CSV table of N, CA, C and O in Angstrom, one decimal:
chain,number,residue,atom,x,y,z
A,796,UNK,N,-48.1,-71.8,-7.5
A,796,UNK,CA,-47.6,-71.3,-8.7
A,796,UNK,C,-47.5,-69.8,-8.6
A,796,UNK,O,-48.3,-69.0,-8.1
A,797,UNK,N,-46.4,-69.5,-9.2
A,797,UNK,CA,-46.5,-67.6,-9.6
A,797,UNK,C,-47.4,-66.9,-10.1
A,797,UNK,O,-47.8,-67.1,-11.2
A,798,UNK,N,-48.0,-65.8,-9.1
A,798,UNK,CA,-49.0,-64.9,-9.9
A,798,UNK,C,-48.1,-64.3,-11.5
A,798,UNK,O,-48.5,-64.0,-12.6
A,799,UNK,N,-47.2,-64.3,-11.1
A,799,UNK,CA,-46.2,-63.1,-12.3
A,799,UNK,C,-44.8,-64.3,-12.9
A,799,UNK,O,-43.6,-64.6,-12.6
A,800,UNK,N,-45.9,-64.9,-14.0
A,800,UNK,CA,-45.2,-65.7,-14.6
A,800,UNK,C,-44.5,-66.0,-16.0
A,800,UNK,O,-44.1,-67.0,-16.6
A,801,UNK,N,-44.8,-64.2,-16.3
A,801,UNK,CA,-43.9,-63.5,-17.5
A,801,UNK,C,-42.9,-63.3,-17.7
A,801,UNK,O,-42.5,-63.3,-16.5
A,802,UNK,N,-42.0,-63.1,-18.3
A,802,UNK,CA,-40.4,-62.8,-18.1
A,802,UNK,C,-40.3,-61.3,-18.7
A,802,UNK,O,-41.3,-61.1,-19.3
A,803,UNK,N,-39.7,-60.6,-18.9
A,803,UNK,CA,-39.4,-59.6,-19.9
A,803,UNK,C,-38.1,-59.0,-19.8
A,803,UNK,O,-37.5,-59.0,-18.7
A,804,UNK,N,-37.5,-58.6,-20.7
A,804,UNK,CA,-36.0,-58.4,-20.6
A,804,UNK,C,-36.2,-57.3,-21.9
A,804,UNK,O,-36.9,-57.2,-22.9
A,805,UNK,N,-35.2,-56.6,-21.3
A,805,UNK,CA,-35.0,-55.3,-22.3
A,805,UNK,C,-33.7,-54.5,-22.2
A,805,UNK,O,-33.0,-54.7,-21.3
A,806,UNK,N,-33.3,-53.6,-23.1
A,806,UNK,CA,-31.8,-53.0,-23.3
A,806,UNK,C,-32.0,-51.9,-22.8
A,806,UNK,O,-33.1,-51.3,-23.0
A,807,UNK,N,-30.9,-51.2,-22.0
A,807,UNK,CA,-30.9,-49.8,-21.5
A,807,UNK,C,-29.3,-49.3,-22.2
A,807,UNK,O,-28.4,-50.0,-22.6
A,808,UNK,N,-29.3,-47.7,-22.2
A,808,UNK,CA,-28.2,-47.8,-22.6
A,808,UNK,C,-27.8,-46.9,-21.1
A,808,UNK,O,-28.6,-46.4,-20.2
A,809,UNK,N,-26.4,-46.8,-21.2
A,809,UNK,CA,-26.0,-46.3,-19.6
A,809,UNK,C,-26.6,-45.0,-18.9
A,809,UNK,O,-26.7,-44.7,-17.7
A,810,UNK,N,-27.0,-44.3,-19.7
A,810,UNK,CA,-28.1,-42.9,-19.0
A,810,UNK,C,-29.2,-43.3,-18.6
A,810,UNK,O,-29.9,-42.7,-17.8
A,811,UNK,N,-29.4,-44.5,-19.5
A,811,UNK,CA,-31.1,-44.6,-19.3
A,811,UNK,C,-31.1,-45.6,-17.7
A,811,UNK,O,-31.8,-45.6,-16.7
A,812,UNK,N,-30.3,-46.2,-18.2
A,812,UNK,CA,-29.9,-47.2,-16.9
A,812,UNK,C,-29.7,-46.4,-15.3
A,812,UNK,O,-30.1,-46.8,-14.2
A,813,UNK,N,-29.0,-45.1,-15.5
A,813,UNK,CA,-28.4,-44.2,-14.2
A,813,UNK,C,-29.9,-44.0,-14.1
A,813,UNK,O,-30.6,-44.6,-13.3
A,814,UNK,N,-30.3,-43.3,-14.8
A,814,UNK,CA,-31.9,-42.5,-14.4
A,814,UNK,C,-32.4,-43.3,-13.9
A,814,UNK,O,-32.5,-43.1,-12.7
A,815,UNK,N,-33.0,-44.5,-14.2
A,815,UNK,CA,-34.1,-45.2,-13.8
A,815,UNK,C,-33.1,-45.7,-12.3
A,815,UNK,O,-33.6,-45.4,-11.2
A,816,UNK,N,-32.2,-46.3,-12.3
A,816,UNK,CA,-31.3,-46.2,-10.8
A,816,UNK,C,-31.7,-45.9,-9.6
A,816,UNK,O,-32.1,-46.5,-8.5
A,817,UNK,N,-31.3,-44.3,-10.5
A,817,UNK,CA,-31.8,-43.1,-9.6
A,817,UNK,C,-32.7,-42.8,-9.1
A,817,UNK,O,-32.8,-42.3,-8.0
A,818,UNK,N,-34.0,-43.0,-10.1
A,818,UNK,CA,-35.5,-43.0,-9.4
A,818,UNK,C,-36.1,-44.1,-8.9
A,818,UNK,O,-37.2,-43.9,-8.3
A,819,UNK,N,-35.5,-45.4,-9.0
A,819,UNK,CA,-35.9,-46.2,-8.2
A,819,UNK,C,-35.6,-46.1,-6.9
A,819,UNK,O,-36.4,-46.3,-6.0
A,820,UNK,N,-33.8,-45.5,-6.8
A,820,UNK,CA,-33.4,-45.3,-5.3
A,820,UNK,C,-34.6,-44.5,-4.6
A,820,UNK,O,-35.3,-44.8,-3.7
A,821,UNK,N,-34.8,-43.2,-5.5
A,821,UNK,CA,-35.6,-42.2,-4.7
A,821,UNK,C,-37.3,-42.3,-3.7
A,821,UNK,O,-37.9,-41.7,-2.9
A,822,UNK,N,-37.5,-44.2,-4.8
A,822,UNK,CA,-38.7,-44.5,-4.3
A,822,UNK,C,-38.6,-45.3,-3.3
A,822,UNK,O,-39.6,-45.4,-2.5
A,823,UNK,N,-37.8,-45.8,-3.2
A,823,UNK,CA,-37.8,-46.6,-2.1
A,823,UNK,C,-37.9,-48.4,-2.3
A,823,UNK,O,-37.4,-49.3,-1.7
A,824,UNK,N,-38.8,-48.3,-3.5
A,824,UNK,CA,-39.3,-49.5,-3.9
A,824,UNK,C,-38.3,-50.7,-4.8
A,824,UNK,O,-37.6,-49.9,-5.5
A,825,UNK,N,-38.0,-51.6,-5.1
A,825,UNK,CA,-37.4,-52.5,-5.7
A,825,UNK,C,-37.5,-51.7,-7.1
A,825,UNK,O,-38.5,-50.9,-7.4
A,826,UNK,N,-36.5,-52.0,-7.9
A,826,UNK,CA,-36.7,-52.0,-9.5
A,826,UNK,C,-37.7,-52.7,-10.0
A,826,UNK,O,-37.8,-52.3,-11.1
A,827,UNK,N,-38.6,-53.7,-9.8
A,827,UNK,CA,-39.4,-54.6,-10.5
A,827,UNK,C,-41.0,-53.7,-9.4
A,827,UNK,O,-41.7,-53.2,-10.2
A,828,UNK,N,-41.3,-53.6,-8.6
A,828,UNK,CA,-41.5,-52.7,-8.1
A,828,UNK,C,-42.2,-51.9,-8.4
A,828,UNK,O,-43.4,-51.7,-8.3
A,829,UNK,N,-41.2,-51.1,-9.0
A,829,UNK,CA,-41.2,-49.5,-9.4
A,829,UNK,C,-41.6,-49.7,-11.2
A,829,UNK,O,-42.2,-48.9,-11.8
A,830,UNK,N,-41.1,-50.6,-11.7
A,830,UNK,CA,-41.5,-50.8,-13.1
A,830,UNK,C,-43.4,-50.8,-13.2
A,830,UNK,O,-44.3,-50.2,-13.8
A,831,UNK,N,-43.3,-52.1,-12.0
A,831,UNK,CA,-44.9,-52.3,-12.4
A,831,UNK,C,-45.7,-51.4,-11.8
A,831,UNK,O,-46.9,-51.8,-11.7
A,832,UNK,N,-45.6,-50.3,-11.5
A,832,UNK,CA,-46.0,-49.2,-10.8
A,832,UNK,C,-46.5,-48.4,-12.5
A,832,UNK,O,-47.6,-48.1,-12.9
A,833,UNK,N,-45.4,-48.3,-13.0
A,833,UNK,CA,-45.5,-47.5,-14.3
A,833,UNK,C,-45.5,-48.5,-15.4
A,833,UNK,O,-44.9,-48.3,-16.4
A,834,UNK,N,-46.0,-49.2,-15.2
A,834,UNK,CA,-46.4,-50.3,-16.2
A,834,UNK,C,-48.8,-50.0,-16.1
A,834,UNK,O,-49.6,-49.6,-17.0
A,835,UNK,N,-49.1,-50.4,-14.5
A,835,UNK,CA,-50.0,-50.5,-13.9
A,835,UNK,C,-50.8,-48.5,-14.3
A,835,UNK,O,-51.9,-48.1,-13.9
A,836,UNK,N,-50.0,-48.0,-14.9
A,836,UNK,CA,-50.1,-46.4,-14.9
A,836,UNK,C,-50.3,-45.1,-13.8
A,836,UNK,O,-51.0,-44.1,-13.7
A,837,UNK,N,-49.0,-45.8,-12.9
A,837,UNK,CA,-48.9,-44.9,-11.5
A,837,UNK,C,-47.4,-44.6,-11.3
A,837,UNK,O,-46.5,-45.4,-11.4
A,838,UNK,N,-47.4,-43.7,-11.2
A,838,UNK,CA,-46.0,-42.9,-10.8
A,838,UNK,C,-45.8,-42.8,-9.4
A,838,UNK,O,-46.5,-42.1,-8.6
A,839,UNK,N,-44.9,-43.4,-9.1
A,839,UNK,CA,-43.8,-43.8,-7.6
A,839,UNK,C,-44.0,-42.5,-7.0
A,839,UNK,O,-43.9,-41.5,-7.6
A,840,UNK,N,-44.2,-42.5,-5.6
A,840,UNK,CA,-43.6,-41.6,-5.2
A,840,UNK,C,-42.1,-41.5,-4.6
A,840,UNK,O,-41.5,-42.5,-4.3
A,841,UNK,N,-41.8,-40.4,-4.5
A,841,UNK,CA,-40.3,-40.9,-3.7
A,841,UNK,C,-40.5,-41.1,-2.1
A,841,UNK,O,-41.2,-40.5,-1.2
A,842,UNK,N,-39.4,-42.2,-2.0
A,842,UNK,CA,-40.0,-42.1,-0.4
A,842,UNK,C,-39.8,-41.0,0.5
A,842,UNK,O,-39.2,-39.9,0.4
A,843,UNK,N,-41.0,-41.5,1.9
A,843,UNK,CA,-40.6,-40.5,2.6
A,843,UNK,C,-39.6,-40.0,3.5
A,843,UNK,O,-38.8,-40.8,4.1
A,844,UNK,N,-39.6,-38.9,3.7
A,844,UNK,CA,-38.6,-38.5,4.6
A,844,UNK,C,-38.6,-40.0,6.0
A,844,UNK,O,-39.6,-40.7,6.3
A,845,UNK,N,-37.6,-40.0,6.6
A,845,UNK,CA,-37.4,-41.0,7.9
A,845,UNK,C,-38.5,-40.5,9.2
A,845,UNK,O,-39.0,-41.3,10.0
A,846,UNK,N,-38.7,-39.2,9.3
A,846,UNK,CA,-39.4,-38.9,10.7
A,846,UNK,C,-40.9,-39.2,10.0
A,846,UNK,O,-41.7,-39.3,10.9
A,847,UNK,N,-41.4,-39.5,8.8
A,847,UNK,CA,-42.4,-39.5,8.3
A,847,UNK,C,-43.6,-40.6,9.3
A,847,UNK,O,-44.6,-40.5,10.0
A,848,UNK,N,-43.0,-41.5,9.1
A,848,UNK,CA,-43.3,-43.0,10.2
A,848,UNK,C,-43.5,-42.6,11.1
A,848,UNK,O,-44.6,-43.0,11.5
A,849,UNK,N,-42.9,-42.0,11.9
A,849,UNK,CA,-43.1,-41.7,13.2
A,849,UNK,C,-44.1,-40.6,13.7
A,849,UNK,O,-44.8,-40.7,14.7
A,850,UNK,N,-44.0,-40.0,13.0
A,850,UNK,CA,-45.0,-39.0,13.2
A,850,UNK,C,-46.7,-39.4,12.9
A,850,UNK,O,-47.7,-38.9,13.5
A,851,UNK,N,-46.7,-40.4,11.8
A,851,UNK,CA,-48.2,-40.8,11.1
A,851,UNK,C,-48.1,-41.7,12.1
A,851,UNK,O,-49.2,-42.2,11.9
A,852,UNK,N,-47.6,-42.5,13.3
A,852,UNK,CA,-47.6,-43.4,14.2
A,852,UNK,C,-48.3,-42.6,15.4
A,852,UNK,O,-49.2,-43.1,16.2
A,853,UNK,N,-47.4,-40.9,15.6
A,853,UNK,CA,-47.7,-40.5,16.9
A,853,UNK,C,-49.4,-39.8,16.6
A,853,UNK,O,-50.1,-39.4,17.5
A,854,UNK,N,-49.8,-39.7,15.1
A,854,UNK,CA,-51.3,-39.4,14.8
A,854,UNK,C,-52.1,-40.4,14.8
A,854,UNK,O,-53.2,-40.0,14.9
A,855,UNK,N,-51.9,-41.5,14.8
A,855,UNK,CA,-52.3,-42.8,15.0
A,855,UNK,C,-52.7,-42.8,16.6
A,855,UNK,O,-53.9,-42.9,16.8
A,856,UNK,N,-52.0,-42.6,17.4
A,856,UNK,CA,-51.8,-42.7,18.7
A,856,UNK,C,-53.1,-42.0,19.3
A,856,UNK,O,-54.0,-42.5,19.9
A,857,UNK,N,-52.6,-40.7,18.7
A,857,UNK,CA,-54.0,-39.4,19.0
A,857,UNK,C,-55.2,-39.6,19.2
A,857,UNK,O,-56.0,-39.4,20.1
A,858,UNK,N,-55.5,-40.4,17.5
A,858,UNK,CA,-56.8,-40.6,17.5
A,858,UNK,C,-57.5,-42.0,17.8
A,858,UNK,O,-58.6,-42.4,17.5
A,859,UNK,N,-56.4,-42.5,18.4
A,859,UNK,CA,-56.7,-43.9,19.5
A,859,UNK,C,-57.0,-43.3,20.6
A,859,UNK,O,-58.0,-43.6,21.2
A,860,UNK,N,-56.2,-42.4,20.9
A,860,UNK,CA,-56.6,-41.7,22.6
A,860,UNK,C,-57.7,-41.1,22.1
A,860,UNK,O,-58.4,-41.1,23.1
A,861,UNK,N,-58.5,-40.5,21.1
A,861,UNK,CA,-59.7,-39.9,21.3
A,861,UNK,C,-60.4,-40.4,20.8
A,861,UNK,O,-61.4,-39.5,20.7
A,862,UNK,N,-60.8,-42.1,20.1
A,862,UNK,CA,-61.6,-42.6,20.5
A,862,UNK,C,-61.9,-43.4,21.5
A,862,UNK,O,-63.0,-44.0,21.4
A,863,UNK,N,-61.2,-43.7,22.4
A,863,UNK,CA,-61.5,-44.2,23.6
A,863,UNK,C,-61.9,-42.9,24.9
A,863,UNK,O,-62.4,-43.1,26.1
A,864,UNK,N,-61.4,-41.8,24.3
A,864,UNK,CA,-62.5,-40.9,24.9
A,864,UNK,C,-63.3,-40.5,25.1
A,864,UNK,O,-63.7,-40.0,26.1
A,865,UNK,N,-63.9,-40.7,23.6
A,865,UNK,CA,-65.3,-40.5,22.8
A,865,UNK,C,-66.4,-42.0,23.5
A,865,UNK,O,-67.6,-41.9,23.8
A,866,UNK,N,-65.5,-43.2,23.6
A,866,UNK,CA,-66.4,-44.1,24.3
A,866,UNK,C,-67.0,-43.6,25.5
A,866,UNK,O,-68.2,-43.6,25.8
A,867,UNK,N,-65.7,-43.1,26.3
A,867,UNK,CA,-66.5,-42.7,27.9
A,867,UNK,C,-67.2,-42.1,28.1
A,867,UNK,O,-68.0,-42.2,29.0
A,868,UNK,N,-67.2,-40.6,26.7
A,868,UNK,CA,-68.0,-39.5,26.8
A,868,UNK,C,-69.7,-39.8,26.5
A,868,UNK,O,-70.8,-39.4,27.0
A,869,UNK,N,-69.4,-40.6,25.6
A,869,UNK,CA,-70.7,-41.4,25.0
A,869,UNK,C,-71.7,-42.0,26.4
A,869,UNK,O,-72.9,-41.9,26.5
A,870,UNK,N,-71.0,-42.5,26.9
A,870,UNK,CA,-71.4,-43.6,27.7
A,870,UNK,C,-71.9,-42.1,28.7
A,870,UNK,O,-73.1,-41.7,28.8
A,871,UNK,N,-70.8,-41.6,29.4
A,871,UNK,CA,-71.5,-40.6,30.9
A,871,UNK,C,-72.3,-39.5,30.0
A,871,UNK,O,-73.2,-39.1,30.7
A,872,UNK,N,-72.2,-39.1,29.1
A,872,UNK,CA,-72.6,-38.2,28.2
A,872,UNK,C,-72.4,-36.7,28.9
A,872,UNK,O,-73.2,-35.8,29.2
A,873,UNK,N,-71.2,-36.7,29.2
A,873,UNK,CA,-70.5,-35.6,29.3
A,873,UNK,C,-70.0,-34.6,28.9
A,873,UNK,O,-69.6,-33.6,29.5
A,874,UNK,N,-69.8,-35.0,27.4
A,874,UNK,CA,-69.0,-34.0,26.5
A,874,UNK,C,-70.1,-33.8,25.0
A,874,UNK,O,-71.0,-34.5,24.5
A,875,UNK,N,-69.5,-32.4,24.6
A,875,UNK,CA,-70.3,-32.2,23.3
A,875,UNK,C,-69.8,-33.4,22.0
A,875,UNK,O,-68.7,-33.6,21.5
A,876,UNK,N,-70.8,-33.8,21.8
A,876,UNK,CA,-70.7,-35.4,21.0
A,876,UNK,C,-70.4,-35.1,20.0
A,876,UNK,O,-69.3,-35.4,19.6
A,877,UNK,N,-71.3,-34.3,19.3
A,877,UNK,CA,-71.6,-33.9,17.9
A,877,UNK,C,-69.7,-33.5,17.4
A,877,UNK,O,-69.0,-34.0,16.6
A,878,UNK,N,-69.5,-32.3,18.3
A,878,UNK,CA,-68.1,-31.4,17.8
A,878,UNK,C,-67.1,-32.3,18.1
A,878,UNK,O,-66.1,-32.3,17.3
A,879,UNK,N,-67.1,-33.0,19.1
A,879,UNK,CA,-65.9,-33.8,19.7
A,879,UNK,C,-65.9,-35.1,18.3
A,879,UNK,O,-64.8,-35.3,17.8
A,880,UNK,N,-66.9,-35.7,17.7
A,880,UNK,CA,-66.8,-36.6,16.7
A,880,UNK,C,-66.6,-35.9,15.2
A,880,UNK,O,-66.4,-36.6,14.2
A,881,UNK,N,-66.6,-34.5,15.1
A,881,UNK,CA,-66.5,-34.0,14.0
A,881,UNK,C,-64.8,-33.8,14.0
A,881,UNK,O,-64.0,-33.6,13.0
A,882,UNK,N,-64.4,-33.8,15.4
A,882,UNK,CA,-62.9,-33.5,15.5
A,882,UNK,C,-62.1,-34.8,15.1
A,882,UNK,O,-60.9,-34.8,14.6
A,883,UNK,N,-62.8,-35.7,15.3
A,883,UNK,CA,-62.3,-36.8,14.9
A,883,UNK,C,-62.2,-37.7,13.9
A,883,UNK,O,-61.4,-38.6,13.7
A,884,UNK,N,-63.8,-36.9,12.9
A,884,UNK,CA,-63.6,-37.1,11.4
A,884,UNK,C,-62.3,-36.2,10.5
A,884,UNK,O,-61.8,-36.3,9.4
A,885,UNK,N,-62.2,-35.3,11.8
A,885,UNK,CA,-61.5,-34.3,11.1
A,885,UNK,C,-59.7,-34.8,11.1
A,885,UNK,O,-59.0,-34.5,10.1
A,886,UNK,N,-59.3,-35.4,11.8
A,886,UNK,CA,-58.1,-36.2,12.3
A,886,UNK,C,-57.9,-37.0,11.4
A,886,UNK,O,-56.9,-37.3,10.8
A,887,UNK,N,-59.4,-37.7,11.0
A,887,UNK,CA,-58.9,-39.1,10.3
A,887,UNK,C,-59.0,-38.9,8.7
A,887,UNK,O,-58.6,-39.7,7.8
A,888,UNK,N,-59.6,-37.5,8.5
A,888,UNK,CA,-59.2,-37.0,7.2
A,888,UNK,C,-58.0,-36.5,6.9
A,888,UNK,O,-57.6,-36.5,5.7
A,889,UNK,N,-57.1,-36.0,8.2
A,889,UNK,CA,-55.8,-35.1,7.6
A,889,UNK,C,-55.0,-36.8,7.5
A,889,UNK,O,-54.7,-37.1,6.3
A,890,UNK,N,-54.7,-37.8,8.3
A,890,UNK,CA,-54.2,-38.6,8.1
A,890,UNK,C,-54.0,-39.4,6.6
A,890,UNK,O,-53.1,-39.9,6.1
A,891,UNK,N,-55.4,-39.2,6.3
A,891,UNK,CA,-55.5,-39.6,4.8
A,891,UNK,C,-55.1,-39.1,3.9
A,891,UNK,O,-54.6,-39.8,3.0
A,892,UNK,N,-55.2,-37.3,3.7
A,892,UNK,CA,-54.3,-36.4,3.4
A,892,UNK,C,-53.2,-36.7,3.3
A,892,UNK,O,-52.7,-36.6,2.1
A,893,UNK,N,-52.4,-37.0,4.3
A,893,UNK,CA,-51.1,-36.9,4.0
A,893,UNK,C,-50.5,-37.9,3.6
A,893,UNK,O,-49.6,-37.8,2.7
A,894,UNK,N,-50.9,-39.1,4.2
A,894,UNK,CA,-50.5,-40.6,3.3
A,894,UNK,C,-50.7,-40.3,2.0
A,894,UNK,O,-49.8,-40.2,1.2
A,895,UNK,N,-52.3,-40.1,1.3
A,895,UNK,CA,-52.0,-40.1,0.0
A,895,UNK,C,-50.8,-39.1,-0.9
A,895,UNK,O,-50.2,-39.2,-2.0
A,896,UNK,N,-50.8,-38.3,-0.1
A,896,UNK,CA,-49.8,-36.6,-0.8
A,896,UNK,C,-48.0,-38.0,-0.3
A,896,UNK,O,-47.1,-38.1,-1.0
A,897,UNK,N,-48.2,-38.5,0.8
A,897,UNK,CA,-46.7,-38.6,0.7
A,897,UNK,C,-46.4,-39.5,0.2
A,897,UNK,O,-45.3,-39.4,-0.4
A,898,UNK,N,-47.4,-40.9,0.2
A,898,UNK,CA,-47.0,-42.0,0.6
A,898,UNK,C,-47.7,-43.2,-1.2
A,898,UNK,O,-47.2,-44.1,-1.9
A,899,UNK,N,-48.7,-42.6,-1.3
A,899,UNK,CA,-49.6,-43.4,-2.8
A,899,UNK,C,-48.6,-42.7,-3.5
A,899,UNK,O,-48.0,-41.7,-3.2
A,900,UNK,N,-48.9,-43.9,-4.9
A,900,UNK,CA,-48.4,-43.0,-6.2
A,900,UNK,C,-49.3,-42.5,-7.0
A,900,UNK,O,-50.5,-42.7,-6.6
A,901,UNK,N,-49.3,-41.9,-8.0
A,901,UNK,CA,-50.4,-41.0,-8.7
A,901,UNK,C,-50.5,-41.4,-10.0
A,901,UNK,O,-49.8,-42.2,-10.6
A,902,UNK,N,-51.4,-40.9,-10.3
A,902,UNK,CA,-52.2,-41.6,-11.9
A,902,UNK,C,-51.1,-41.1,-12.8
A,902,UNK,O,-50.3,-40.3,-12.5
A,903,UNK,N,-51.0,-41.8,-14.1
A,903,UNK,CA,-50.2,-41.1,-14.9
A,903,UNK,C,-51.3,-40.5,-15.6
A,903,UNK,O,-52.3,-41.2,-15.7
A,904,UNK,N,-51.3,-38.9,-16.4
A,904,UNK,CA,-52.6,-38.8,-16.6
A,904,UNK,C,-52.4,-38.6,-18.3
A,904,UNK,O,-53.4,-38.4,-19.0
C-alpha cells in the first residue's frame, strides 16, 4: 500500500504557477518533492553546481586514502597519531560543511 495516500489538488494562477516552475527547476527536485519539502517546513535548496559531485567524490577519496593510512600508521606506530587523526576529524567535518551549506534544505524559521 502507499505511504502517501492523500490526494490534494489546488489552483494556481499563471505567475504563481511560473514561480513555483521556476524554483522547482532550480532545485532539482520533482514538483511533489519540492512541495513536501515546504509543507514538512524546509526550504529546497537549489541544486548544485555539476562539478559539485565530483569534487565531494574526490574528498571522499582523500579521506579513504587517509584512513587506510592511519591503519598502517597505527599498526607500525610511525606517525604522530594524535595530529594525523585530528586531521582527519578535520576532513570529515569540512565535508559535512559543505553538504549541509550546499546540499540539505533549511528550516523555515
Amino acid at each position: 500500500m502507499r505511504k502517501r495516500n492523500v490526494h490534494i489538488q489546488f489552483w494556481l494562477d499563471k505567475r504563481e504557477a511560473e514561480a513555483l516552475q521556476k524554483r522547482v527547476k532550480k532545485s532539482g527536485l520533482s514538483r511533489e518533492a519540492y512541495l513536501r519539502h515546504l509543507v514538512n517546513g524546509l526550504v529546497p535548496q537549489d541544486a548544485p553546481p555539476p562539478d559539485y559531485f565530483s569534487m565531494m567524490r574526490e574528498l571522499h577519496g582523500i579521506g579513504n586514502n587517509l584512513n587506510q593510512i592511519a591503519v598502517k600508521a597505527h599498526t607500525l606506530n610511525v606517525l604522530d597519531v594524535q595530529r594525523y587523526d585530528e586531521a582527519c576529524r578535520k576532513l570529515d567535518a569540512a565535508v559535512k560543511k559543505i553538504t549541509e551549506a550546499v546540499i540539505l534544505p533549511r528550516s523555515i524559521k
